[in-house]
Amino acid sequence: MVRATALAWRWRRNPLRRRTDVLESWVGLVAVVLMLLVGPVTGWVTGALAHDALRHTVREQHRHRHLVTATTLRALRGGPADTDREATAGREGHHRVVARWPGPDGKERSGVVPVRHITRPGQPFPLWTDDEGRLSGRPMDQDTAAVHAGLAGAGAAAVACGLLEVVRRLVVWRLMQRRYADWDRAWERAGQTWGRADAGS
């Protein structure tokens, strides 16, 4: 309410209104209009581009990642080693088992696999592998891609509006510096006439 009243005071004609007041009002109005236009457009464009890129990623991951049935050989104790972290990137698990699974060439692969739940020896479980039969993470789905694209668009819109607000504040700061300089010159001129009989003081 106070901000709206201050804005209305700057637009009304009155003897106390300065040129910098009018410029500050125009800067604020232009900034709001640009935020309402540039923010959504930037968000939409960024989200659309991100969605296209993520859809391509989804297609590539589904093309090169394959769901196979692995068989547990034995369970392991302790956390995964550093080499296991690299080999099983993208898979989340709290337990580790030694398992075997079929490769794309028909030969069996084996190794340490992180799993969410302890499995018994001989128990099958689903496992994602790549074209070489190596462990891989679950491929991204279309819903996840859409969510990530939406977040990217929202972030881009927020950044665009934030940059516009920074520019507005810089312009207002420059206007304030100009206003203070005008005041200093006015006080200097007034000080030269104080005490003079013909100055009307």
CSV table of C-alpha atoms in Angstrom, one decimal:
chain,number,residue,atom,x,y,z
A,1,MET,CA,0.0,0.0,0.0
A,2,VAL,CA,2.8,2.4,0.9
A,3,ARG,CA,4.7,1.6,-2.3
A,4,ALA,CA,1.6,2.1,-4.4
A,5,THR,CA,1.0,5.5,-2.7
A,6,ALA,CA,4.6,6.5,-3.3
A,7,LEU,CA,4.2,5.5,-7.0
A,8,ALA,CA,1.0,7.5,-7.3
A,9,TRP,CA,2.7,10.5,-5.7
A,10,ARG,CA,5.5,10.4,-8.3
A,11,TRP,CA,3.0,10.3,-11.2
A,12,ARG,CA,0.8,13.2,-9.9
A,13,ARG,CA,1.7,16.8,-10.7
A,14,ASN,CA,2.8,18.6,-7.6
A,15,PRO,CA,5.5,21.2,-6.8
A,16,LEU,CA,7.6,18.7,-4.8
A,17,ARG,CA,7.9,16.2,-7.7
A,18,ARG,CA,11.3,16.1,-9.2
A,19,ARG,CA,12.4,14.9,-12.6
A,20,THR,CA,14.2,12.0,-11.0
A,21,ASP,CA,11.0,10.9,-9.3
A,22,VAL,CA,9.3,10.6,-12.7
A,23,LEU,CA,12.3,8.7,-14.2
A,24,GLU,CA,12.3,6.3,-11.2
A,25,SER,CA,8.6,5.6,-11.7
A,26,TRP,CA,9.1,4.9,-15.4
A,27,VAL,CA,12.0,2.6,-14.6
A,28,GLY,CA,9.9,0.7,-12.2
A,29,LEU,CA,7.0,0.4,-14.7
A,30,VAL,CA,9.3,-0.7,-17.5
A,31,ALA,CA,10.9,-3.3,-15.2
A,32,VAL,CA,7.6,-4.8,-14.2
A,33,VAL,CA,6.4,-5.0,-17.8
A,34,LEU,CA,9.6,-6.6,-18.9
A,35,MET,CA,9.4,-9.1,-16.0
A,36,LEU,CA,5.9,-10.1,-17.1
A,37,LEU,CA,7.0,-10.5,-20.7
A,38,VAL,CA,10.6,-11.6,-20.6
A,39,GLY,CA,10.3,-13.9,-17.6
A,40,PRO,CA,7.7,-16.3,-19.0
A,41,VAL,CA,9.1,-16.2,-22.6
A,42,THR,CA,12.6,-17.0,-21.3
A,43,GLY,CA,11.2,-19.8,-19.1
A,44,TRP,CA,9.2,-21.3,-22.0
A,45,VAL,CA,12.1,-21.2,-24.4
A,46,THR,CA,14.5,-22.7,-21.9
A,47,GLY,CA,12.0,-25.3,-20.9
A,48,ALA,CA,11.3,-26.3,-24.5
A,49,LEU,CA,15.0,-26.6,-25.4
A,50,ALA,CA,15.7,-28.6,-22.2
A,51,HIS,CA,12.7,-30.8,-22.9
A,52,ASP,CA,13.9,-31.6,-26.4
A,53,ALA,CA,17.4,-32.3,-25.2
A,54,LEU,CA,16.2,-34.5,-22.4
A,55,ARG,CA,13.8,-36.4,-24.7
A,56,HIS,CA,16.8,-37.2,-26.9
A,57,THR,CA,18.7,-38.4,-23.8
A,58,VAL,CA,15.7,-40.6,-22.8
A,59,ARG,CA,15.6,-42.2,-26.3
A,60,GLU,CA,19.4,-42.8,-26.3
A,61,GLN,CA,19.3,-44.3,-22.8
A,62,HIS,CA,16.4,-46.6,-23.6
A,63,ARG,CA,18.2,-47.6,-26.8
A,64,HIS,CA,21.5,-48.4,-25.1
A,65,ARG,CA,20.4,-49.7,-21.7
A,66,HIS,CA,18.9,-53.1,-21.3
A,67,LEU,CA,17.0,-54.8,-18.4
A,68,VAL,CA,18.3,-58.2,-17.7
A,69,THR,CA,17.8,-60.8,-15.0
A,70,ALA,CA,20.7,-61.2,-12.7
A,71,THR,CA,21.2,-64.0,-10.2
A,72,THR,CA,22.7,-63.5,-6.7
A,73,LEU,CA,25.8,-65.6,-6.0
A,74,ARG,CA,26.5,-64.3,-2.5
A,75,ALA,CA,26.0,-61.3,-0.3
A,76,LEU,CA,28.8,-59.0,0.8
A,77,ARG,CA,29.3,-57.0,4.0
A,78,GLY,CA,30.4,-53.4,4.2
A,79,GLY,CA,30.1,-50.4,1.9
A,80,PRO,CA,31.1,-50.3,-1.8
A,81,ALA,CA,34.7,-49.8,-2.6
A,82,ASP,CA,35.9,-46.9,-4.8
A,83,THR,CA,36.2,-49.1,-7.9
A,84,ASP,CA,32.7,-50.4,-7.3
A,85,ARG,CA,31.3,-46.8,-7.1
A,86,GLU,CA,32.7,-46.1,-10.6
A,87,ALA,CA,31.6,-49.4,-12.1
A,88,THR,CA,28.1,-49.0,-10.7
A,89,ALA,CA,27.5,-45.3,-11.3
A,90,GLY,CA,23.8,-44.4,-11.4
A,91,ARG,CA,22.6,-47.4,-9.3
A,92,GLU,CA,21.5,-46.8,-5.8
A,93,GLY,CA,21.7,-49.5,-3.1
A,94,HIS,CA,22.4,-50.0,0.5
A,95,HIS,CA,23.7,-53.6,0.2
A,96,ARG,CA,26.1,-55.4,-2.1
A,97,VAL,CA,26.0,-58.8,-3.6
A,98,VAL,CA,28.1,-60.7,-6.0
A,99,ALA,CA,25.9,-61.6,-9.0
A,100,ARG,CA,26.0,-62.9,-12.6
A,101,TRP,CA,24.0,-61.8,-15.5
A,102,PRO,CA,23.9,-62.4,-19.3
A,103,GLY,CA,25.7,-60.1,-21.6
A,104,PRO,CA,24.6,-59.1,-25.1
A,105,ASP,CA,27.0,-61.6,-26.7
A,106,GLY,CA,25.5,-64.5,-24.7
A,107,LYS,CA,28.4,-64.8,-22.3
A,108,GLU,CA,27.8,-64.4,-18.6
A,109,ARG,CA,29.2,-61.4,-16.7
A,110,SER,CA,29.7,-61.3,-12.9
A,111,GLY,CA,30.6,-58.6,-10.4
A,112,VAL,CA,29.6,-56.7,-7.3
A,113,VAL,CA,26.2,-55.2,-7.6
A,114,PRO,CA,24.5,-52.7,-5.2
A,115,VAL,CA,21.0,-53.7,-4.3
A,116,ARG,CA,18.3,-52.2,-2.2
A,117,HIS,CA,17.4,-55.4,-0.4
A,118,ILE,CA,19.5,-58.4,0.6
A,119,THR,CA,18.9,-61.2,-1.8
A,120,ARG,CA,19.6,-64.9,-1.1
A,121,PRO,CA,22.0,-67.0,-3.2
A,122,GLY,CA,20.3,-68.1,-6.4
A,123,GLN,CA,17.6,-65.4,-6.1
A,124,PRO,CA,17.0,-63.5,-9.4
A,125,PHE,CA,16.6,-59.7,-9.5
A,126,PRO,CA,16.3,-57.1,-12.3
A,127,LEU,CA,19.5,-55.3,-13.4
A,128,TRP,CA,20.2,-52.6,-16.0
A,129,THR,CA,23.2,-53.0,-18.3
A,130,ASP,CA,24.7,-51.1,-21.2
A,131,ASP,CA,25.5,-52.4,-24.7
A,132,GLU,CA,28.7,-53.9,-23.4
A,133,GLY,CA,27.0,-55.8,-20.6
A,134,ARG,CA,28.4,-53.5,-18.0
A,135,LEU,CA,26.3,-52.3,-15.1
A,136,SER,CA,24.3,-49.1,-15.8
A,137,GLY,CA,21.7,-47.0,-14.1
A,138,ARG,CA,18.0,-47.1,-14.8
A,139,PRO,CA,17.2,-45.0,-17.9
A,140,MET,CA,15.4,-41.7,-17.5
A,141,ASP,CA,11.7,-41.8,-18.2
A,142,GLN,CA,9.6,-39.2,-20.0
A,143,ASP,CA,7.9,-37.9,-16.8
A,144,THR,CA,11.3,-37.3,-15.1
A,145,ALA,CA,12.5,-35.5,-18.3
A,146,ALA,CA,9.4,-33.3,-18.2
A,147,VAL,CA,9.9,-32.4,-14.5
A,148,HIS,CA,13.6,-31.5,-15.1
A,149,ALA,CA,12.6,-29.4,-18.2
A,150,GLY,CA,10.0,-27.6,-16.1
A,151,LEU,CA,12.5,-26.9,-13.3
A,152,ALA,CA,15.0,-25.6,-15.9
A,153,GLY,CA,12.3,-23.3,-17.4
A,154,ALA,CA,11.3,-22.0,-14.0
A,155,GLY,CA,14.9,-21.4,-13.0
A,156,ALA,CA,15.6,-19.5,-16.2
A,157,ALA,CA,12.5,-17.3,-15.7
A,158,ALA,CA,13.6,-16.6,-12.2
A,159,VAL,CA,17.1,-15.7,-13.3
A,160,ALA,CA,15.8,-13.4,-16.0
A,161,CYS,CA,13.5,-11.6,-13.6
A,162,GLY,CA,16.4,-11.4,-11.1
A,163,LEU,CA,18.7,-9.8,-13.7
A,164,LEU,CA,16.0,-7.3,-14.6
A,165,GLU,CA,15.6,-6.4,-10.9
A,166,VAL,CA,19.3,-5.9,-10.5
A,167,VAL,CA,19.3,-3.6,-13.5
A,168,ARG,CA,16.4,-1.7,-12.1
A,169,ARG,CA,18.2,-1.2,-8.8
A,170,LEU,CA,21.3,-0.1,-10.5
A,171,VAL,CA,19.4,2.5,-12.5
A,172,VAL,CA,17.5,3.7,-9.4
A,173,TRP,CA,20.8,3.9,-7.5
A,174,ARG,CA,22.3,6.1,-10.3
A,175,LEU,CA,19.2,8.3,-10.2
A,176,MET,CA,19.6,8.7,-6.4
A,177,GLN,CA,23.3,9.7,-6.9
A,178,ARG,CA,22.1,12.3,-9.4
A,179,ARG,CA,19.4,13.5,-7.0
A,180,TYR,CA,22.0,13.9,-4.2
A,181,ALA,CA,24.2,15.8,-6.5
A,182,ASP,CA,21.4,18.2,-7.4
A,183,TRP,CA,20.7,18.7,-3.7
A,184,ASP,CA,24.3,19.5,-3.1
A,185,ARG,CA,24.3,22.1,-5.8
A,186,ALA,CA,21.0,23.6,-4.5
A,187,TRP,CA,22.3,23.9,-1.0
A,188,GLU,CA,25.5,25.5,-2.3
A,189,ARG,CA,23.5,28.1,-4.2
A,190,ALA,CA,21.3,28.7,-1.1
A,191,GLY,CA,24.3,29.1,1.1
A,192,GLN,CA,25.6,31.9,-1.1
A,193,THR,CA,22.5,34.0,-0.5
A,194,TRP,CA,22.0,33.5,3.3
A,195,GLY,CA,22.3,36.7,5.2
A,196,ARG,CA,21.9,39.0,2.2
A,197,ALA,CA,19.3,41.7,2.6
A,198,ASP,CA,18.1,41.4,-1.0
A,199,ALA,CA,17.8,37.5,-0.8
A,200,GLY,CA,14.4,37.6,0.7
A,201,SER,CA,15.6,35.6,3.8
